[in-house]
mmCIF file of C-alpha atoms in Angstrom:
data_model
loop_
_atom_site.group_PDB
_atom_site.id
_atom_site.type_symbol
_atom_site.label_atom_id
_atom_site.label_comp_id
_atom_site.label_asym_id
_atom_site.label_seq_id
_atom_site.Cartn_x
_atom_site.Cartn_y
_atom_site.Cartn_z
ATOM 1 C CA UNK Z 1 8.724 -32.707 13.500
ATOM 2 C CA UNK Z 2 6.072 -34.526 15.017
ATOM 3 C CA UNK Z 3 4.543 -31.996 16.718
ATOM 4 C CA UNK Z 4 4.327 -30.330 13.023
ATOM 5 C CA UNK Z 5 2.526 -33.424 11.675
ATOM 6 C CA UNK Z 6 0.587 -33.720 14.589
ATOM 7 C CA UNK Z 7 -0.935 -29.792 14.291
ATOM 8 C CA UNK Z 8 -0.785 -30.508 10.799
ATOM 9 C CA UNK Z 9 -3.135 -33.586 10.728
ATOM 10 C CA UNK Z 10 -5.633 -31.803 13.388
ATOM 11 C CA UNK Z 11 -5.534 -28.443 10.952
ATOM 12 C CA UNK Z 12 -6.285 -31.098 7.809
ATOM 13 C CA UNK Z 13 -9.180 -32.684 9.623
ATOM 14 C CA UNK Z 14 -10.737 -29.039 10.730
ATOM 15 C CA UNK Z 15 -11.026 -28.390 6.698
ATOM 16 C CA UNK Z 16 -13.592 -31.270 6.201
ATOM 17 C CA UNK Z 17 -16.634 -29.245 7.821
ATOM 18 C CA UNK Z 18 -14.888 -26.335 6.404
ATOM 19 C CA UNK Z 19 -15.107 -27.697 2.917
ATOM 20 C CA UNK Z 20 -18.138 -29.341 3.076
ATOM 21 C CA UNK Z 21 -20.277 -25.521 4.453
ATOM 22 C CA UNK Z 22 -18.435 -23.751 1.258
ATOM 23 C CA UNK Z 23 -19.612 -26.434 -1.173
ATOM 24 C CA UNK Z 24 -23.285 -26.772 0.381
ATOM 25 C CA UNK Z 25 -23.368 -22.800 -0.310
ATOM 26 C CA UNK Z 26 -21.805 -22.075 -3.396
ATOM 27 C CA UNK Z 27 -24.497 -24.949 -4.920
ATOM 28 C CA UNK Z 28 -27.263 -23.878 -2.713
ATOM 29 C CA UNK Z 29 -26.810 -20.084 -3.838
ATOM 30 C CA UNK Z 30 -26.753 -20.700 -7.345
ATOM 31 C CA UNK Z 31 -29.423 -23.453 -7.579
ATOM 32 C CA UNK Z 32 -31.293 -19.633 -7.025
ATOM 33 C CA UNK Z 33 -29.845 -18.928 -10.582
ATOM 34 C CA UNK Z 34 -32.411 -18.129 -14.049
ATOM 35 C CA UNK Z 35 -30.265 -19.840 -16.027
ATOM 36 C CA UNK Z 36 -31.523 -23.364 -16.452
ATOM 37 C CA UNK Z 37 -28.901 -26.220 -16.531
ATOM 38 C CA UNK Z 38 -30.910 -27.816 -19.144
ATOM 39 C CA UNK Z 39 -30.742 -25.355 -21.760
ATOM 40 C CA UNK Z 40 -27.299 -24.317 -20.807
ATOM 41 C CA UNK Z 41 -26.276 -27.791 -22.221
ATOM 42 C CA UNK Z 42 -28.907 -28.259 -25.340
ATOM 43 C CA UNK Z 43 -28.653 -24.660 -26.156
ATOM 44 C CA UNK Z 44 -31.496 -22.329 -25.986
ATOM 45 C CA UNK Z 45 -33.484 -23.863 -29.043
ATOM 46 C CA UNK Z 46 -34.120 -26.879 -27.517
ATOM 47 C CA UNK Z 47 -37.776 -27.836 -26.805
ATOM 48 C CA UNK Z 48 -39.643 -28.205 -23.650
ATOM 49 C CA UNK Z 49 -39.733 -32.199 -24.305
ATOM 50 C CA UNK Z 50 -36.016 -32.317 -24.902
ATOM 51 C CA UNK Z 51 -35.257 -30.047 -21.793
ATOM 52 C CA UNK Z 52 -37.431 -32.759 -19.781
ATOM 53 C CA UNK Z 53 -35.591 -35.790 -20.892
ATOM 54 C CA UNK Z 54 -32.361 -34.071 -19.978
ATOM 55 C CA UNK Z 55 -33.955 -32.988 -16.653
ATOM 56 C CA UNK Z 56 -34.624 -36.698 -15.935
ATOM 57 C CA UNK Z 57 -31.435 -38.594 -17.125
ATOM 58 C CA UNK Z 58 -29.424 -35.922 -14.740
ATOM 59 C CA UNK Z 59 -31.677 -35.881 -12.289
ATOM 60 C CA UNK Z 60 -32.087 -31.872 -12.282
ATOM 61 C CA UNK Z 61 -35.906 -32.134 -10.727
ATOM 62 C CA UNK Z 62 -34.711 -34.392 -7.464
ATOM 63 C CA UNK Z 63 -35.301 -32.599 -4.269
ATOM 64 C CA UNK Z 64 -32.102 -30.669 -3.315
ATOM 65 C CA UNK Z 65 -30.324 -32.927 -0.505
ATOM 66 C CA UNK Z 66 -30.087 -35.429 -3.602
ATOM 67 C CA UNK Z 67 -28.668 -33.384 -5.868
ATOM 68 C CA UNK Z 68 -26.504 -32.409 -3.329
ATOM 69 C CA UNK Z 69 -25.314 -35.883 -2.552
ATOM 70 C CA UNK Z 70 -25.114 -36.617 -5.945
ATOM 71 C CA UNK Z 71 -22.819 -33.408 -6.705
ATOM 72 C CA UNK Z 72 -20.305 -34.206 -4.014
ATOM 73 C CA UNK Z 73 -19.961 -37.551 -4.934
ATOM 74 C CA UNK Z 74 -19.129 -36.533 -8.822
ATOM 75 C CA UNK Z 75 -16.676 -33.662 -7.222
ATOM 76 C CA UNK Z 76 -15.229 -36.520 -5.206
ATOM 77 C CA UNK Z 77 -14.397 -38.101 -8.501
ATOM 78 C CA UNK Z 78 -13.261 -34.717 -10.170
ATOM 79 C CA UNK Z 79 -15.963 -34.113 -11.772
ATOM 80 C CA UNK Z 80 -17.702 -30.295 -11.641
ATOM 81 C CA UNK Z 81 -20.039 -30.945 -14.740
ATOM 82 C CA UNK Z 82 -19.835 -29.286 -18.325
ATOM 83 C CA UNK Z 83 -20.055 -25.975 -19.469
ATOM 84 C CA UNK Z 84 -22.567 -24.861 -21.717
ATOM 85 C CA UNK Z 85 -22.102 -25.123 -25.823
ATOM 86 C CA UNK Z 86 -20.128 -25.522 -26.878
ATOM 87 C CA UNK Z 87 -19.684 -28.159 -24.130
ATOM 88 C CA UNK Z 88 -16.545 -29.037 -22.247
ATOM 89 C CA UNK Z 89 -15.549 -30.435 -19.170
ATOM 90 C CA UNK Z 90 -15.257 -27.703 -16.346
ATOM 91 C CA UNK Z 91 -12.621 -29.941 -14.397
ATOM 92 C CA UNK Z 92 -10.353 -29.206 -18.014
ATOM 93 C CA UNK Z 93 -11.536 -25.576 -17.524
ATOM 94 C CA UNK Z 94 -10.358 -25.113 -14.249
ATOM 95 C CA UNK Z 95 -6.895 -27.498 -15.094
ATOM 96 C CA UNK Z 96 -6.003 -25.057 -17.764
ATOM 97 C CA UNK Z 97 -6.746 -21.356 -16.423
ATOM 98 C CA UNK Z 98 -5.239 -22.455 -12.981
ATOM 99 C CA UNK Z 99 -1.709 -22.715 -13.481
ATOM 100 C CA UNK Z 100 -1.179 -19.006 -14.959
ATOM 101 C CA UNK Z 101 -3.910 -17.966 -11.665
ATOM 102 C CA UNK Z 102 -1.299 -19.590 -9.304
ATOM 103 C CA UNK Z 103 1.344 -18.179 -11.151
ATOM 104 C CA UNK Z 104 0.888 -14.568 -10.994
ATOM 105 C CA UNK Z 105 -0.533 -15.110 -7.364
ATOM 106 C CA UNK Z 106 3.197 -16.556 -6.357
ATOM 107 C CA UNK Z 107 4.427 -13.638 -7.960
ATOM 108 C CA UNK Z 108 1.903 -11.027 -6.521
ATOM 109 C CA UNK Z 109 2.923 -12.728 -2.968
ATOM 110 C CA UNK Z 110 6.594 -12.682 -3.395
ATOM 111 C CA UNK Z 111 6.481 -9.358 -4.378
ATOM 112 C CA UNK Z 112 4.007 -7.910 -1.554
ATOM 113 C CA UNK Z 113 6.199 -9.704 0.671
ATOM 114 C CA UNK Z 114 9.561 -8.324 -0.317
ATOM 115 C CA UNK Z 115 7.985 -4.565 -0.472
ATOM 116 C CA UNK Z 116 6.746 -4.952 3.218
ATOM 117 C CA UNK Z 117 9.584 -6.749 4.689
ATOM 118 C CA UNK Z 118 11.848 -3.249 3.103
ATOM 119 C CA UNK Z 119 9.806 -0.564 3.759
ATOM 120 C CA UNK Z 120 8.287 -2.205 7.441
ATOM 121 C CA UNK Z 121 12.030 -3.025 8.625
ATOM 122 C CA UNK Z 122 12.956 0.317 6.959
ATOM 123 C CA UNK Z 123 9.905 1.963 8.965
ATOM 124 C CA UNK Z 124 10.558 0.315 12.396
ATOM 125 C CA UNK Z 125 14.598 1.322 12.430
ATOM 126 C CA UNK Z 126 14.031 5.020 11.736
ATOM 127 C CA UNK Z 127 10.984 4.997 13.283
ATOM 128 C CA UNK Z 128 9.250 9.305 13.857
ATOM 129 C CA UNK Z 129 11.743 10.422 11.762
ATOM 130 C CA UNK Z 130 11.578 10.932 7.790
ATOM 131 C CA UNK Z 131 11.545 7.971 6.390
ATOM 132 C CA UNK Z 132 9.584 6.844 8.509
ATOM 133 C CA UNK Z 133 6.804 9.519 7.948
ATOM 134 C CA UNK Z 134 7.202 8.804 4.231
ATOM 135 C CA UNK Z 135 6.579 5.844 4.552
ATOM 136 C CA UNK Z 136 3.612 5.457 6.507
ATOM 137 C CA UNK Z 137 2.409 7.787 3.741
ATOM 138 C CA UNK Z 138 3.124 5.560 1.051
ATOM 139 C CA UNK Z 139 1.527 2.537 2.499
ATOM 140 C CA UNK Z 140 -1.781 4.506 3.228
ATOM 141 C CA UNK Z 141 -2.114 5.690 -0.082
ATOM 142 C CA UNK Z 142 -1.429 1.844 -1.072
ATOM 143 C CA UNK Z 143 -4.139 0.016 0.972
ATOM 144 C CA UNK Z 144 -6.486 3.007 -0.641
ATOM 145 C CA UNK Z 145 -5.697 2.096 -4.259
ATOM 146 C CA UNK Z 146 -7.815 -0.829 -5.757
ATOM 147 C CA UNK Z 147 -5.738 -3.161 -8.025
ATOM 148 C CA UNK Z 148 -7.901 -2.643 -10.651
ATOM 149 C CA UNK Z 149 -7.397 0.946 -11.099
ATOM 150 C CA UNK Z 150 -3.471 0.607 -10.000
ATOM 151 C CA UNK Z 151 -3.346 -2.163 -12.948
ATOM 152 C CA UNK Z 152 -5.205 0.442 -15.625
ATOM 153 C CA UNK Z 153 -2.372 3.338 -14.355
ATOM 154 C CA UNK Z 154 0.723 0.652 -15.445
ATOM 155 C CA UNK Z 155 -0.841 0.136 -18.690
ATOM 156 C CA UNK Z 156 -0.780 3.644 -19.519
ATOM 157 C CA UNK Z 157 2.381 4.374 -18.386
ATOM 158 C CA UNK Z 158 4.604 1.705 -18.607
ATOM 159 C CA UNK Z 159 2.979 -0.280 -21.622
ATOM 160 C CA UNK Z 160 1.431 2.681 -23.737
ATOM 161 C CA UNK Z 161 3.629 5.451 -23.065
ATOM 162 C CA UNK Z 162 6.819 3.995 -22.570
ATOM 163 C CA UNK Z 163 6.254 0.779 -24.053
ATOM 164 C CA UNK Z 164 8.656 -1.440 -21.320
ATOM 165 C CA UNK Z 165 5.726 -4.119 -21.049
ATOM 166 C CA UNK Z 166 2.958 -5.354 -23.169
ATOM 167 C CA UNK Z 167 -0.430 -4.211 -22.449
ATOM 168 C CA UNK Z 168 -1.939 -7.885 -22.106
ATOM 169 C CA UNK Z 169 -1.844 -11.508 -22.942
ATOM 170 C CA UNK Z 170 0.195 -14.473 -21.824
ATOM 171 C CA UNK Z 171 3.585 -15.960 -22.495
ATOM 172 C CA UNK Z 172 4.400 -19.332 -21.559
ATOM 173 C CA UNK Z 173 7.526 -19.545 -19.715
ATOM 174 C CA UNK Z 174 8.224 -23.210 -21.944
ATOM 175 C CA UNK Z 175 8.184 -20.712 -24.657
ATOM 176 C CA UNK Z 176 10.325 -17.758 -23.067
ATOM 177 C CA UNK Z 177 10.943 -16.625 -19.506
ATOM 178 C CA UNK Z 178 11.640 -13.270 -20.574
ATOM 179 C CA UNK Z 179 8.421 -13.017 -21.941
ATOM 180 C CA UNK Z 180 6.740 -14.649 -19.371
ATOM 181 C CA UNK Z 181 7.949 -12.433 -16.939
ATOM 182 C CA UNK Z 182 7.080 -8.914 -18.678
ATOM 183 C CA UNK Z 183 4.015 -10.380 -19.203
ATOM 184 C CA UNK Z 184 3.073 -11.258 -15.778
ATOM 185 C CA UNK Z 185 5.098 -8.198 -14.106
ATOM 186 C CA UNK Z 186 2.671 -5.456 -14.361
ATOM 187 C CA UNK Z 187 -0.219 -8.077 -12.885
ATOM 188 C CA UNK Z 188 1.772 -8.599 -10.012
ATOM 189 C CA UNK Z 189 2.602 -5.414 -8.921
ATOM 190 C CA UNK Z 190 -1.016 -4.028 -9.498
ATOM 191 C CA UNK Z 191 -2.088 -6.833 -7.342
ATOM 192 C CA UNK Z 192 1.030 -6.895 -4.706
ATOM 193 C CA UNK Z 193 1.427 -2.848 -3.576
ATOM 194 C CA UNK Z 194 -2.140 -2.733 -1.770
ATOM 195 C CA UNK Z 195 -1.433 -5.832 0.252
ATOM 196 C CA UNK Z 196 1.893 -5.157 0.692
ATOM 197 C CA UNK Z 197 0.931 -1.704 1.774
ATOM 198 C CA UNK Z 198 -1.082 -3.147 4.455
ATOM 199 C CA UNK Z 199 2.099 -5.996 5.879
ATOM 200 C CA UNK Z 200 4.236 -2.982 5.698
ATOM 201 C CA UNK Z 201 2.323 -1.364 8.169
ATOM 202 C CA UNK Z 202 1.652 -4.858 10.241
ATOM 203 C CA UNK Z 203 5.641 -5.366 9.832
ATOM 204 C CA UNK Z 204 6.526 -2.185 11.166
ATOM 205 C CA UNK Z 205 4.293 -2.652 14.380
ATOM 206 C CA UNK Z 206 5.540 -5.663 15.151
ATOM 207 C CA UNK Z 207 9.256 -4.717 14.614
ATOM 208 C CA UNK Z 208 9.087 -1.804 16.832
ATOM 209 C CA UNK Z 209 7.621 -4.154 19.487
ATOM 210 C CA UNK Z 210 10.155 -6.420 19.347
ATOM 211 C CA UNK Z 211 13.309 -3.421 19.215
ATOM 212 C CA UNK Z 212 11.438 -2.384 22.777
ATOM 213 C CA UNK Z 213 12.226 -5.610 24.371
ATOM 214 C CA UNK Z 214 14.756 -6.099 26.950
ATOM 215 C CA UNK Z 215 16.953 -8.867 25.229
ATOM 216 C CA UNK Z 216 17.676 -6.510 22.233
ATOM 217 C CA UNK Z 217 18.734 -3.350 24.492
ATOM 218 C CA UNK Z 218 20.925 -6.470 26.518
ATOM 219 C CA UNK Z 219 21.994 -8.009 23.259
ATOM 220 C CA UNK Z 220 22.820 -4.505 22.002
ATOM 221 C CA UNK Z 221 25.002 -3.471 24.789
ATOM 222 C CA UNK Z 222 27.040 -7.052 25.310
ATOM 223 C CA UNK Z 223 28.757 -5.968 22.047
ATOM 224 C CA UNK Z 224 26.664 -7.352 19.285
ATOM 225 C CA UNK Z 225 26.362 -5.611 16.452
ATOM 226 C CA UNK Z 226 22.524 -3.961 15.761
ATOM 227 C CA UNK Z 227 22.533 -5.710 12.169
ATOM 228 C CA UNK Z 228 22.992 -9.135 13.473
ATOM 229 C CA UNK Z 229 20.651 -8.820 16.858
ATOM 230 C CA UNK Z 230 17.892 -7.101 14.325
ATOM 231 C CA UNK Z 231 18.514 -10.323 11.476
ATOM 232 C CA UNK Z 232 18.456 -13.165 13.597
ATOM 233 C CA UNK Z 233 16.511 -12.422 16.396
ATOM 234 C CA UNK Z 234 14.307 -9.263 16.064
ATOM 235 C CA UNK Z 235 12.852 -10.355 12.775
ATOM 236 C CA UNK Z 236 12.462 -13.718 13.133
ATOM 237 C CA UNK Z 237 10.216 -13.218 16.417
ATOM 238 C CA UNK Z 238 8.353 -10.353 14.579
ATOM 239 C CA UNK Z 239 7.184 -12.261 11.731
ATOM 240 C CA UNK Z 240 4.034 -14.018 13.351
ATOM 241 C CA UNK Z 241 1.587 -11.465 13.149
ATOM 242 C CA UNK Z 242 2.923 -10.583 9.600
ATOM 243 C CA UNK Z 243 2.529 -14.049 8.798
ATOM 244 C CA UNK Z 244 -1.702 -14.372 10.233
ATOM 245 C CA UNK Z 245 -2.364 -11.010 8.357
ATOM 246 C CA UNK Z 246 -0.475 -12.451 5.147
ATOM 247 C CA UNK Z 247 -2.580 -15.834 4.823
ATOM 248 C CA UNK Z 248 -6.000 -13.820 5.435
ATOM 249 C CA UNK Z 249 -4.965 -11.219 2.783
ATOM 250 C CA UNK Z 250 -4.457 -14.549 0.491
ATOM 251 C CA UNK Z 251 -8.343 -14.508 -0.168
ATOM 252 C CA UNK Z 252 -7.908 -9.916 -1.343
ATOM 253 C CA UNK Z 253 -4.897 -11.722 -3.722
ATOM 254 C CA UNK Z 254 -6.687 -14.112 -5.546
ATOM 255 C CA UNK Z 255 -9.650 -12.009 -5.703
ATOM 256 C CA UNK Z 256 -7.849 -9.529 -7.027
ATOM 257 C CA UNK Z 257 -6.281 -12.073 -9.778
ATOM 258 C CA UNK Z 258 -10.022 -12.169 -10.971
ATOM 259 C CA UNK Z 259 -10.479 -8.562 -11.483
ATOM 260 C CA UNK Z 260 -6.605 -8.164 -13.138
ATOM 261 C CA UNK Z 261 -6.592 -11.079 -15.104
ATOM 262 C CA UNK Z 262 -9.817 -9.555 -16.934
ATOM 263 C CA UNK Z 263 -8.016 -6.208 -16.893
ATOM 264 C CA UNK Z 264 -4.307 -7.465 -18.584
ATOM 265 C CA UNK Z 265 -5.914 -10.210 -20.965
ATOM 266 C CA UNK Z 266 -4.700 -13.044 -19.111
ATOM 267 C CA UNK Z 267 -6.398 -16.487 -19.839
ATOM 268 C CA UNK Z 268 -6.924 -17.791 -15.974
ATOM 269 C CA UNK Z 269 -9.427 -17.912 -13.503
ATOM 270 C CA UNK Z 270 -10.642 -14.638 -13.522
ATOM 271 C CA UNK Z 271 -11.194 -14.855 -17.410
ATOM 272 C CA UNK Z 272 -12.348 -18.168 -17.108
ATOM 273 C CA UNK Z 273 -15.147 -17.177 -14.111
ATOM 274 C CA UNK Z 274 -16.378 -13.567 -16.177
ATOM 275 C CA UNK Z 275 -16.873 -16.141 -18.863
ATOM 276 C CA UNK Z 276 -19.386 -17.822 -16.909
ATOM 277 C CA UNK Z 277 -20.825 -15.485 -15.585
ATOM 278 C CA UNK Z 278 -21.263 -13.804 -19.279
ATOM 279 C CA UNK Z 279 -22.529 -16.991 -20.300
ATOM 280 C CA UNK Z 280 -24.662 -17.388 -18.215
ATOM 281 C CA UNK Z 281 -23.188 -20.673 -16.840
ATOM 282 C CA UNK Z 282 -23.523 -21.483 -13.456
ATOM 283 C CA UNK Z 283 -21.893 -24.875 -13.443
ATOM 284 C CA UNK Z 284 -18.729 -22.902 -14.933
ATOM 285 C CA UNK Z 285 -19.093 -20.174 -11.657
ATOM 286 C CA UNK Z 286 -20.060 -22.967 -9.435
ATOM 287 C CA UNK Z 287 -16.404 -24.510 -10.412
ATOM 288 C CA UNK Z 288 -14.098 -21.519 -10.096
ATOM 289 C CA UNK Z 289 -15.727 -20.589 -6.802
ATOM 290 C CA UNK Z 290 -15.398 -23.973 -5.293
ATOM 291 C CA UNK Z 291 -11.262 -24.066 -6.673
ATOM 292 C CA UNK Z 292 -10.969 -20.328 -5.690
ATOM 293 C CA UNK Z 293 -12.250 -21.295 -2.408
ATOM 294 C CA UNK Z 294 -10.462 -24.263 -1.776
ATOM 295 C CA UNK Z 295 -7.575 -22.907 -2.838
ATOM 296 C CA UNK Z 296 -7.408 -20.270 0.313
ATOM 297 C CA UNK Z 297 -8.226 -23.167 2.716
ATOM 298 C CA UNK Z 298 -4.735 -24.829 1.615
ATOM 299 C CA UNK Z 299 -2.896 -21.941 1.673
ATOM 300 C CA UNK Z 300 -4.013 -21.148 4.571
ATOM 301 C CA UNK Z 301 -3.230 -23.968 6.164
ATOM 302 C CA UNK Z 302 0.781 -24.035 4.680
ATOM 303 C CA UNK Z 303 0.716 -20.317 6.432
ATOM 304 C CA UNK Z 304 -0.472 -22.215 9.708
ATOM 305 C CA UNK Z 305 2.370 -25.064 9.119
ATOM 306 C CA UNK Z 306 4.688 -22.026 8.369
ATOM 307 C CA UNK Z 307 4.006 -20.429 11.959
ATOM 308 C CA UNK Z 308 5.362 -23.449 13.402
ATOM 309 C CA UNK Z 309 9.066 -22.946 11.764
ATOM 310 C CA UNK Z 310 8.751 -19.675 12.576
ATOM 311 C CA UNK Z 311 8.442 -19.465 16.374
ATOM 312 C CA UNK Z 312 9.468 -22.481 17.581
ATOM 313 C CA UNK Z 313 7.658 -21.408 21.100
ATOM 314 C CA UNK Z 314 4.589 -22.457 19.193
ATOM 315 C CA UNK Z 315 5.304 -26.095 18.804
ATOM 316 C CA UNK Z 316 5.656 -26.311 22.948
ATOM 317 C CA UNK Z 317 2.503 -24.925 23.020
ATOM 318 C CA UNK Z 318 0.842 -27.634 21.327
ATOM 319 C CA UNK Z 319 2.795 -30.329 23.051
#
């Protein structure tokens, strides 16, 4: 356990430059925007003199290393700034549309997860024969197929012709799970089958490399039975490199949130950030970015933590 914290604490203090080069870009990149803070918050009547006195209580004509300063010390203290009119915080924004974002990203996960761990393991044990072939077929055609597109198919079949889910909107579990559920199902999957395509693939590999090794042919033939050698050891050993590919693909899953939330109706991130970007708001984009971003850096990091338990060889490493 120490040796998690330790990794843990150096992994936590590697995200401070991290976060720090994603903020300086996002607000260097869309200081480069038209749309003029100023008018974005006194609406686009408002004179010249009134955009001026604004400019100079917020202090939107200081040279850009103060406004930079300036910005991270208001993120420090939670505040991102307000959108334009009509006017709210973007910190509230962001609080509201990121709970149903984090939701169906759960979801998506669990669900890419459990479709690569059955059709990799699948794969691997029958592997050059049928199902195996089949297989491989069914996860190329799934890395090929944006969610967007996959989401657009579900509606038409399984909300408009068949009617088993709605097309769009949100439930709120508080009100019922059932309806939470159907509503966040089709999301899910639209988002989950390319990037589960892609660890079923990464699963297979590294299943077949561990069936090769010499303790599972010994284990094998001192009597113990394939299913319990291929549980406890085989899998367990194989899941690192599913595992690194899984918290990269974590930035495809939330960007693909963005593109299916828009798609299904869903009032999250993705809504929130076409909004913006509609609205020509950048302190709205400016937010969602930065959360999107920081976001991945955390989760990445639990995947890192989550190596650790997996392969215990790991943790002598870094003693």
């Amino acid at each position: 356990m120490a040796t998690i914290l330790r990794m843990t604490a150096g992994r936590l203090l590697t995200l401070v430059p991290m976060v720090l080069g994603i903020t300086l870009f996002v607000f260097v990149v869309l200081r480069f925007s038209p749309n003029d803070p100023a008018y974005n918050a006194l609406g686009e009547g408002a004179t010249p003199q009134a955009r001026h006195v604004y400019a100079v209580e917020h202090g939107l004509d200081d040279p850009l290393p103060v406004r930079y300063v300036r910005f991270l010390g208001d993120m420090a203290h939670g505040d991102l700034g307000v959108t334009a009119p009509p006017s709210r915080s973007v910190t509230d924004a962001i609080g509201t549309a990121f709970p149903l974002t984090l939701q169906l990203t759960v979801l998506a996960v669990l669900l890419g997860v459990l479709f690569a761990a059955v059709l990799g393991v699948t794969a691997a044990l029958f592997r050059d024969r049928w199902p195996d072939q089949a297989i491989r077929v069914l996860s190329m055609a799934g890395v090929a197929m944006p969610s967007f597109w996959l989401g657009i198919l579900l509606i038409q079949q399984f909300a408009l012709r068949l009617g088993w889910f709605p097309t769009g909107g949100y439930v709120n579990p508080a009100d019922s799970v059932g309806g939470w559920l159907r509503s966040l199902t089709m999301p899910a999957v639209a988002i989950a089958f390319p990037v589960g395509s892609l660890l079923a693939r990464v699963v297979r590999t590294a299943m077949v490399e561990e069936l090769d090794r010499d303790y599972v042919r010994t284990a094998i033939g001192g009597g113990l039975p394939r299913v319990v050698v291929v549980g406890r050891n085989v899998l367990r050993n194989a899941l690192i490199t599913p595992l690194t590919v899984l918290g990269l693909q974590i930035g495809y899953l939330l960007s693909g949130a963005v593109v299916v939330e828009a798609i299904f109706g869903l009032p999250g991130l993705g809504t929130l950030i076409m909004q913006g970007v509609t609205a020509g708001d950048p302190a709205l984009v400016q937010g969602v970015v930065l959360g999107i971003a920081l976001t991945f850096l955390v989760v990445n990091l639990l995947v890192d933590v989550l190596y650790l338990f997996a392969n215990p060889r790991l943790r002598g490493v870094a003693r």
